[in-house]
Short mmCIF file of C-alpha atoms in Angstrom, two decimals:
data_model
loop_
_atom_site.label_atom_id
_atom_site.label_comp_id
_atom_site.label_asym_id
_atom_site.label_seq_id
_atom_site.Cartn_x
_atom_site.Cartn_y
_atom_site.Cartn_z
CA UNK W 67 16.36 10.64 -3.71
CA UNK W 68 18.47 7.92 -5.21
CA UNK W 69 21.46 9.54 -3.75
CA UNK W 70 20.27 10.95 -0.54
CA UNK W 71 22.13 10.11 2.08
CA UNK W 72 22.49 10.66 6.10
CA UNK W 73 25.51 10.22 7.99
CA UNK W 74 25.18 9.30 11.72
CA UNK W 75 26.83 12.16 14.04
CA UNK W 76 30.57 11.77 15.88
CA UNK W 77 29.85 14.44 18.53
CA UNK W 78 30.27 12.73 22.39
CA UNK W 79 26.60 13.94 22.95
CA UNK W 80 25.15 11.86 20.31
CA UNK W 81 26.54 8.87 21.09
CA UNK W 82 24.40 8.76 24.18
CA UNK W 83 21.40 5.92 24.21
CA UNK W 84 19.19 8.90 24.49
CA UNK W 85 19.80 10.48 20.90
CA UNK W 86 20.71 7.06 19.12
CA UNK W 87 17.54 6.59 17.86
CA UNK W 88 17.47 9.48 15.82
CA UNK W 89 21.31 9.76 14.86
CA UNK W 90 21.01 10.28 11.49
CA UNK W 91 17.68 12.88 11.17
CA UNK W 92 18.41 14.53 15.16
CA UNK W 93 20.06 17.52 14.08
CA UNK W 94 18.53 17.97 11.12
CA UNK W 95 14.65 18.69 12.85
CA UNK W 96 16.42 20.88 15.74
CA UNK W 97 17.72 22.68 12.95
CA UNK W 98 14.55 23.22 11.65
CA UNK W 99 12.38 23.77 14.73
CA UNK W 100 15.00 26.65 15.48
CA UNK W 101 14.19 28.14 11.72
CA UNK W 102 10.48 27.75 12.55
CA UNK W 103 10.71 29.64 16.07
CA UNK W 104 12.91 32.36 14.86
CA UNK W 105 11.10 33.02 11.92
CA UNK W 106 7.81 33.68 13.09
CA UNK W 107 6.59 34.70 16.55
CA UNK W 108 2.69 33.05 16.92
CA UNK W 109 -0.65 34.75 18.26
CA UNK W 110 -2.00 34.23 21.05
CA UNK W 111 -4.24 31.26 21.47
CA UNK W 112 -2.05 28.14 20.46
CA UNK W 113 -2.64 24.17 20.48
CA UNK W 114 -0.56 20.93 21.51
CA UNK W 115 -1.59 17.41 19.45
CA UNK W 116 -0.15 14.43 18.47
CA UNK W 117 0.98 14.32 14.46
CA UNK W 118 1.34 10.82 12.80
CA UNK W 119 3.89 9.85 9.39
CA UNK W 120 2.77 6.79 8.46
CA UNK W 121 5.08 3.90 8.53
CA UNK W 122 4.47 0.16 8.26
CA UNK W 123 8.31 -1.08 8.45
CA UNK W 124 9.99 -2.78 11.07
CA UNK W 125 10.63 -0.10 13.94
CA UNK W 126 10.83 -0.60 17.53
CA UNK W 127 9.31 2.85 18.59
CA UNK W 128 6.56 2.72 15.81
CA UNK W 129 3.29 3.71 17.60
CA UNK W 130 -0.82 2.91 16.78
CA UNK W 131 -3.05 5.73 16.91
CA UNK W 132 -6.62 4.57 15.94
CA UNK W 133 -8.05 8.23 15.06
CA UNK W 134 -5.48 8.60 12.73
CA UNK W 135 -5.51 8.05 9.23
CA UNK W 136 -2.06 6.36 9.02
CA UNK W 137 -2.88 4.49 12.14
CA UNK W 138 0.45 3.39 12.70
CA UNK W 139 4.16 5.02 12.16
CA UNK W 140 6.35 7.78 13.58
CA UNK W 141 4.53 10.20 16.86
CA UNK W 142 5.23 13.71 17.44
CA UNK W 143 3.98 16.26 19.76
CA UNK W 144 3.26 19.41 17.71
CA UNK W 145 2.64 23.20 18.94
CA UNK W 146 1.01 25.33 16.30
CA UNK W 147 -0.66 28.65 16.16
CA UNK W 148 -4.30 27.53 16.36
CA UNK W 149 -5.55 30.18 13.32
CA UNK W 150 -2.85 29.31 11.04
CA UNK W 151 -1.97 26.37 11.47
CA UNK W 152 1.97 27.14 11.68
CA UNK W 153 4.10 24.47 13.16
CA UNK W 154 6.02 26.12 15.58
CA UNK W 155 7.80 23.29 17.54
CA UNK W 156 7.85 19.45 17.30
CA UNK W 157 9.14 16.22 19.53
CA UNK W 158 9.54 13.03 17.70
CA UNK W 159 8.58 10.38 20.26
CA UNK W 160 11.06 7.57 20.28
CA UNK W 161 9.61 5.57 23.46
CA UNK W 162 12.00 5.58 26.64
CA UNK W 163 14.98 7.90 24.53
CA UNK W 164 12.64 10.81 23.64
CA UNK W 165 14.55 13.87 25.15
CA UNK W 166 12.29 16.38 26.87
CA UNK W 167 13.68 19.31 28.33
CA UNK W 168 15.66 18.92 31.78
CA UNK W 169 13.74 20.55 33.92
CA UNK W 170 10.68 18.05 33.62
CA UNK W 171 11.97 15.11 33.73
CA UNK W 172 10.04 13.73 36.93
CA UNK W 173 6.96 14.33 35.16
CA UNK W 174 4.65 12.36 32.90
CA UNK W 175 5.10 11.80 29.18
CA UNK W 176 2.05 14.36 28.77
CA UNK W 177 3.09 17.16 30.84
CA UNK W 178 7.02 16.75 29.62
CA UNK W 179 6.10 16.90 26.14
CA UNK W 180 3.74 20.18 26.48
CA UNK W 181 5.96 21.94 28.87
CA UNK W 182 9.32 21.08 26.48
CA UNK W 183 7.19 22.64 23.33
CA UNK W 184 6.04 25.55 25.32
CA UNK W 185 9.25 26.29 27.28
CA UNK W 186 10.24 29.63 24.96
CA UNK W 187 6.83 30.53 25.30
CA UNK W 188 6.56 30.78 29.21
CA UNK W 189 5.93 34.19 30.90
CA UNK W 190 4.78 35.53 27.49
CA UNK W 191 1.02 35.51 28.30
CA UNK W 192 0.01 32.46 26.03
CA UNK W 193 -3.08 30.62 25.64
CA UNK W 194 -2.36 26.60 25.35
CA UNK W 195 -5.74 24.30 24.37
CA UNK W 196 -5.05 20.98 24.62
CA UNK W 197 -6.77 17.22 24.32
CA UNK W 198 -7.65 15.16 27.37
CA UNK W 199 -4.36 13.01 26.68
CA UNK W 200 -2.74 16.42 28.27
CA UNK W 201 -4.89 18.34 30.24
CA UNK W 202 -4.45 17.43 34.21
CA UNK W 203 -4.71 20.15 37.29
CA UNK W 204 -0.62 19.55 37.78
CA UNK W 205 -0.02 20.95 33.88
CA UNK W 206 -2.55 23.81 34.70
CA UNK W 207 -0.99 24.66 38.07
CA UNK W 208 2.88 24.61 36.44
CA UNK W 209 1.36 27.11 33.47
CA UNK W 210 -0.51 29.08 36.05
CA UNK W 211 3.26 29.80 37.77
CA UNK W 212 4.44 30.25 34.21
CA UNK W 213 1.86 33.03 33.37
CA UNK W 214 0.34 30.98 30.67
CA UNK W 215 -3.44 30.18 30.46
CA UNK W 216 -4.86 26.61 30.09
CA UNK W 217 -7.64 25.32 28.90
CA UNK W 218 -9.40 21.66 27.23
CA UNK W 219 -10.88 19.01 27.55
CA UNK W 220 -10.35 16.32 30.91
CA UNK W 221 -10.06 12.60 31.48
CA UNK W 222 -12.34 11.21 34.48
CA UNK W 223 -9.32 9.25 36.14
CA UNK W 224 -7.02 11.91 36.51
CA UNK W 225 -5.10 12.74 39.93
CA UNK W 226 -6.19 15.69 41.87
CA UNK W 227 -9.95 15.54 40.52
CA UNK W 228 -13.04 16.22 43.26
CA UNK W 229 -14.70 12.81 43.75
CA UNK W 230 -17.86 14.55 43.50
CA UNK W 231 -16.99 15.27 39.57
CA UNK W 232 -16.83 12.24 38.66
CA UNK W 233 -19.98 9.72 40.61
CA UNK W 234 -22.53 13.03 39.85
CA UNK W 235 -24.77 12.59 36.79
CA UNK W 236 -25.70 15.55 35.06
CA UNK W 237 -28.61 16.37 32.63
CA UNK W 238 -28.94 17.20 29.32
CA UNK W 239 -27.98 21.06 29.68
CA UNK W 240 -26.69 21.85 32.75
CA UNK W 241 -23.58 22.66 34.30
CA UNK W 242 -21.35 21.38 37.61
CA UNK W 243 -18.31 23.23 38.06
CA UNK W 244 -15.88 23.27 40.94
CA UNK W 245 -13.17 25.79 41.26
CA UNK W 246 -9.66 26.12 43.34
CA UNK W 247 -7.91 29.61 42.57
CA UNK W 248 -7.84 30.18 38.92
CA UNK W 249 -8.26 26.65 38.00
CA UNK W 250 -12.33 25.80 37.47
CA UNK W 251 -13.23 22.04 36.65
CA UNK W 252 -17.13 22.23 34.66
CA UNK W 253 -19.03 18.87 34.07
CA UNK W 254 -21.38 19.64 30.96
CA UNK W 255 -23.68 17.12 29.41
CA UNK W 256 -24.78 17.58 25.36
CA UNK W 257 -25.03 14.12 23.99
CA UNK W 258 -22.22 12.46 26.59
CA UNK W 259 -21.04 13.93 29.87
CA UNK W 260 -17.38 16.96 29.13
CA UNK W 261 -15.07 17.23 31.30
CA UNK W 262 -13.22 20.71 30.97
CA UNK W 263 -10.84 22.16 32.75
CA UNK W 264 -9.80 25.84 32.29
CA UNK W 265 -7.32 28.57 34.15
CA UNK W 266 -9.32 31.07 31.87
CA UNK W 267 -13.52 30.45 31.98
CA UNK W 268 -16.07 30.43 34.18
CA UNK W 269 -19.60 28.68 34.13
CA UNK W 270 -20.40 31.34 31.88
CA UNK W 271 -22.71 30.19 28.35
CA UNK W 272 -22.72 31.34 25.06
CA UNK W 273 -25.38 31.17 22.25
CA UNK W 274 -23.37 28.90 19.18
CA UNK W 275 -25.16 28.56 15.89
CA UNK W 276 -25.04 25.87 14.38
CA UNK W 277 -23.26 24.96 10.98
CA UNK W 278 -25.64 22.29 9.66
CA UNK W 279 -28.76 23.94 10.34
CA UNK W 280 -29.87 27.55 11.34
CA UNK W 281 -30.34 26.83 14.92
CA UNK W 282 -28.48 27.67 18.18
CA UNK W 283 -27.51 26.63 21.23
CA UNK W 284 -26.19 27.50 24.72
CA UNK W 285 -22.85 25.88 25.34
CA UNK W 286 -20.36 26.80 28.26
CA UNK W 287 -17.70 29.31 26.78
CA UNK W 288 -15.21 27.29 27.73
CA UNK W 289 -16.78 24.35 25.18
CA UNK W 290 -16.92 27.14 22.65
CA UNK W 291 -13.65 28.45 22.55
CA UNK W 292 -11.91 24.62 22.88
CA UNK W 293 -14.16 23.95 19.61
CA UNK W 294 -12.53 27.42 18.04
CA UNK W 295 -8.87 27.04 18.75
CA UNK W 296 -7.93 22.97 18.77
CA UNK W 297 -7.46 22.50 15.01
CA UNK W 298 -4.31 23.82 14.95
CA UNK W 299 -2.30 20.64 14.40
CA UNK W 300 -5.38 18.99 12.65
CA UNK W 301 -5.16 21.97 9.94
CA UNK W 302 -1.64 22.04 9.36
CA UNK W 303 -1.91 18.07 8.93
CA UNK W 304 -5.26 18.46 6.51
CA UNK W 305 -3.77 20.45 4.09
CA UNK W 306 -0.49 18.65 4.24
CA UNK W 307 -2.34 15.56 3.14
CA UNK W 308 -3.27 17.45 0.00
CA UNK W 309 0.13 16.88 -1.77
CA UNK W 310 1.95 13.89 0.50
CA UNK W 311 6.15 14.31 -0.18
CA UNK W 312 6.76 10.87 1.13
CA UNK W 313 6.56 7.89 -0.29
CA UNK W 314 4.54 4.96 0.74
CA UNK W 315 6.75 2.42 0.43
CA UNK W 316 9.94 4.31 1.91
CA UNK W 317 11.92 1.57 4.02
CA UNK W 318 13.93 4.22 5.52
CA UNK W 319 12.36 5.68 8.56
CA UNK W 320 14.60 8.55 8.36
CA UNK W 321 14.24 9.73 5.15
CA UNK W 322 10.39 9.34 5.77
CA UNK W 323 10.67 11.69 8.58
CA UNK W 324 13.30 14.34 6.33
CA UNK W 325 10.68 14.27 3.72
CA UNK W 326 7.79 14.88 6.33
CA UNK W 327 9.93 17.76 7.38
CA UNK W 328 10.60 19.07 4.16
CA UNK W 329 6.78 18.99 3.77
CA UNK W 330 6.20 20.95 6.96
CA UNK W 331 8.97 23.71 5.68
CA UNK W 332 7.01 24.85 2.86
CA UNK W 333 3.21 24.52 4.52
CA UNK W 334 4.98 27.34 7.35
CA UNK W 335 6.36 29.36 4.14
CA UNK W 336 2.84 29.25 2.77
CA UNK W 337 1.33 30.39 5.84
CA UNK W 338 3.94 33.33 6.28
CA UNK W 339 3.40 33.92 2.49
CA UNK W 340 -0.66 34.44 3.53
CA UNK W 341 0.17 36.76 6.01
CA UNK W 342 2.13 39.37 4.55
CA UNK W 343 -0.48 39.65 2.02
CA UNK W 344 -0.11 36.84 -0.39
CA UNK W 345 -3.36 35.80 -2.70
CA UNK W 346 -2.04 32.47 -4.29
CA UNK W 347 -3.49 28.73 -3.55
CA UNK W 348 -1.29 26.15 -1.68
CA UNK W 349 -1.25 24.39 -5.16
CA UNK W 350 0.00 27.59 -6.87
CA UNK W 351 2.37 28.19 -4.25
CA UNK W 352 4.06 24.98 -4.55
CA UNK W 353 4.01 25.21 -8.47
CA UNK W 354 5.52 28.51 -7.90
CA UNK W 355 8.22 27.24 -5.65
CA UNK W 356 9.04 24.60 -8.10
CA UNK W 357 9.82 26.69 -10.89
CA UNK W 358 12.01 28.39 -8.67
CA UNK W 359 13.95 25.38 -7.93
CA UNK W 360 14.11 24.55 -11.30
CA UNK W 361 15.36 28.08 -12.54
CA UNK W 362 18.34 27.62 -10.09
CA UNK W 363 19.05 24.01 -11.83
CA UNK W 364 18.73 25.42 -15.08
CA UNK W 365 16.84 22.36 -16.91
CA UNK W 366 17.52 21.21 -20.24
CA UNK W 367 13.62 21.94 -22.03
CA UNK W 368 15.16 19.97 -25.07
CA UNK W 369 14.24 16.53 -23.58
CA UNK W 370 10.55 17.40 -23.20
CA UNK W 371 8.39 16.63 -26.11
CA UNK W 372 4.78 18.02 -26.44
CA UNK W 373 3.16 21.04 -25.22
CA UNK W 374 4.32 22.20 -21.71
CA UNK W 375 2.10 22.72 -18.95
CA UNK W 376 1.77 26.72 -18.11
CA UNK W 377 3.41 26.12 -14.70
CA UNK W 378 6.69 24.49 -16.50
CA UNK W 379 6.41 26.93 -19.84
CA UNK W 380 6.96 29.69 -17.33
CA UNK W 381 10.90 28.37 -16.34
CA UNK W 382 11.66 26.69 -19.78
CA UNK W 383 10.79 29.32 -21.97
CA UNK W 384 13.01 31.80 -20.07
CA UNK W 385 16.37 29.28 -20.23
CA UNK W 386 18.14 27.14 -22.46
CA UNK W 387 18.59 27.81 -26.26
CA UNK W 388 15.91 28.47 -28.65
CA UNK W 389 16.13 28.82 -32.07
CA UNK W 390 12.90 29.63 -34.96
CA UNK W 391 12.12 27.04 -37.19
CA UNK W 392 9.35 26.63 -39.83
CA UNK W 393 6.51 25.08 -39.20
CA UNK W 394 6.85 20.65 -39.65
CA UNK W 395 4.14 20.00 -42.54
CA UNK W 396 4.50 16.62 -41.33
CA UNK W 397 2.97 17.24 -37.91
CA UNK W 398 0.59 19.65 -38.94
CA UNK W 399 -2.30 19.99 -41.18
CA UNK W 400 -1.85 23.38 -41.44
CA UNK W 401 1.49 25.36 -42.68
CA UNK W 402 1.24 27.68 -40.09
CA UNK W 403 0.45 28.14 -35.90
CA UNK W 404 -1.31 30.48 -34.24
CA UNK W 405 0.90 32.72 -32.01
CA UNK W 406 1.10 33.20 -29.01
CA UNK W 407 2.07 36.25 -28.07
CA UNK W 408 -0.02 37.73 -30.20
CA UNK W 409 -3.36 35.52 -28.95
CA UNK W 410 -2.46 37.78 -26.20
CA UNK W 411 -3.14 41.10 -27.32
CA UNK W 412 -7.06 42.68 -27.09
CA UNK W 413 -8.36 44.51 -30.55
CA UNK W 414 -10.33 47.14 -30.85
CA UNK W 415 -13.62 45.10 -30.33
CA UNK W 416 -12.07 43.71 -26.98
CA UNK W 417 -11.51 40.71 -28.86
CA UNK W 418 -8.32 38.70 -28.76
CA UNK W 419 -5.97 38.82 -31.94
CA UNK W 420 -5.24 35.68 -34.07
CA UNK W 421 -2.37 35.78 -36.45
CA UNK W 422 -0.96 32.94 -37.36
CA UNK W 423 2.69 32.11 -38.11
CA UNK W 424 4.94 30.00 -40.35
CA UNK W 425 7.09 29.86 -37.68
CA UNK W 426 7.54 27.88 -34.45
CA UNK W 427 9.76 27.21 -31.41
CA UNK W 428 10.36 23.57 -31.27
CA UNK W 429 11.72 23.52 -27.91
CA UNK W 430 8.76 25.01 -26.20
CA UNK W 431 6.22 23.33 -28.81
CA UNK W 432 4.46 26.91 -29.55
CA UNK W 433 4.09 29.25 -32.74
CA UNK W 434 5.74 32.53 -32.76
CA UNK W 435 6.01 35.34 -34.99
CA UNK W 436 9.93 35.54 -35.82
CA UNK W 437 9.78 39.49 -34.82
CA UNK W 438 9.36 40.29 -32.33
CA UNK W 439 6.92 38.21 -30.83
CA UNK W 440 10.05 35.40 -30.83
CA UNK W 441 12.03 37.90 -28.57
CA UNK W 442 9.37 38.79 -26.63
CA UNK W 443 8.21 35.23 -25.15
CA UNK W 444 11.63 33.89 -24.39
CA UNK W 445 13.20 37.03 -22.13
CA UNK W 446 9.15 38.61 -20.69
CA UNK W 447 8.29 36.81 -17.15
CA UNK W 448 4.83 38.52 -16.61
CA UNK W 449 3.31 36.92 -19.89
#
């Protein structure tokens, strides 16, 4: 990190006020959004949501977002597969300079930013849930022309919405829905008045158990599914919160954002890695893509004093040069180790063998028989 460094672009294109912003990290995340897209083609029923990396330094397009953890730092507008959790697309929001795509331009900030992540999507028979900060009857009636089904949650103010809608009161229970074509708007009162809006439902209800105790109730399908398929960006953003890449106290916005990124890479590898089969952790995937990284670097295990974590013994026993010593009577009470190799082995009573040894491997802190348990744990991967 000490020597990471971005150089600002000299193509004509991103010299323009528009890209200036993001200069020095631009390329790099179109770069990666077109990895993500061609890598993986998502299911069905996907979700739009705002993303936050936290940043407390001086930046003029920093944004607050209350519900957020982070509260304040960098925006983006993030498609993802609502099961997984894969990050298909992202915006970074930038204020006035964010680039949406062309075509939408004399549209809101919400309905640019969902029809700019959706745009390779169109015509391909999608299902988009989105948050009241996006839902409107002009996004549903563009998706509707675009083959692409809407549905999510609605804000009381926006244009286009039956008057009625919004003076009626309705009780604990019941249901006022209006429709026009495909689109139908449904008024549903639990605790607090919903507003949904859906290119997909009906007033149709559902029984839903619940998770806290063993009884059900009958909620609108449409209230159902939303509740099913909106984590998408909340999951991805969960478990990336697990193991955080960047730094707290990062002054660099950009490097922030490449580290975010970075982050983001390896959470879509782990999902891919799930689906074709894969039984490891997220923490045992990482560990596992480490001492890949490390194999490639060929480390120097000679530095390291102690015993080595299984994770690292893994890459250092397998590199490097390692030579059999005797045991140090100096360290040791005894004049001998136990080994390791052979601690492996199951006897006849289905017990594990001890043997101990007079000699040791002082690189990788363990005792080994000189033959050929010695040969054995420095060139054998699966041990």
């Amino acid at each position: 990190m000490k020597f990471l460094h971005f150089q600002s672009s000299n193509d004509s294109e991103d010299e323009s006020p528009s890209n200036n912003k993001l200069k020095k990290i631009g390329k790099f995340h179109s770069m990666l959004m077109q990895r993500f897209q061609s890598t993986y083609i998502p299911k069905q029923d996907i979700s739009i949501d705002e993303s936050l990396i936290g940043y407390k330094g001086r930046l003029g397009w920093k944004q607050y977002i209350p519900t957020k953890r982070s509260r304040f730092g960098v925006k983006l507008f993030q498609l993802c597969e609502s099961e997984s959790g894969y990050i298909w697309n992202s915006i970074i929001y930038t204020g006035k300079g964010t680039t949406f795509h062309e075509d939408f331009e004399d549209y809101g900030v919400s309905t640019k930013s969902v029809m700019t992540l959706i745009h390779e999507l169109k015509n391909k028979g999608y299902t988009l849930t989105t948050d009241n900060y996006y839902t409107s009857p002009e996004l549903a009636e563009i998706l509707i022309k675009c083959k692409t089904d809407i549905y999510g949650t609605l804000r009381a103010n926006r244009k286009g919405l039956p008057p009625l809608i919004k003076s009626s009161k309705v009780k604990k229970g019941e249901v006022l829905a209006f429709q026009k074509g495909k689109i139908c708007l449904l008024k549903w009162t639990d605790k607090k008045p919903i507003l949904m809006l859906s290119t997909l439902h009906n007033t149709s209800m559902v029984t839903v158990e619940s998770k806290k105790s063993k009884s059900s109730k009958l909620k609108p399908a449409v209230v159902a599914d939303y509740n099913n398929t909106m984590g998408g960006v909340d999951k991805a953003d969960h478990c990336l919160s697990y193991y955080p890449v960047a730094r707290n106290q990062q002054r660099k916005y950009y490097k922030k954002i490449f580290r975010y990124l970075l982050s983001q890479a390896v959470w879509n590898a782990f999902v891919i890695f799930k689906k074709n089969g894969g039984k490891m952790r997220q923490v045992e995937f990482r560990m596992k893509l480490i001492e890949r990284l490390i194999e490639v670097t060929v480390c120097n295990p000679s530095t390291r004093r102690g015993p080595f974590l299984k994770s690292e013994e893994n890459v250092v026993r397998l590199t490097g040069r390692h030579f059999p010593s005797y045991v140090d009577e100096s360290e040791s009470r005894k004049k001998s180790r136990k080994c390791v190799v052979c601690s492996l082995k199951i006897n006849e009573n289905g017990k594990r063998v001890r043997r101990e040894s007079r000699f040791e491997c002082k690189n990788c802190n363990v005792g080994l028989c000189v033959a050929p348990c010695f040969e054995i744990y420095h060139t054998e991967s699966n041990l």
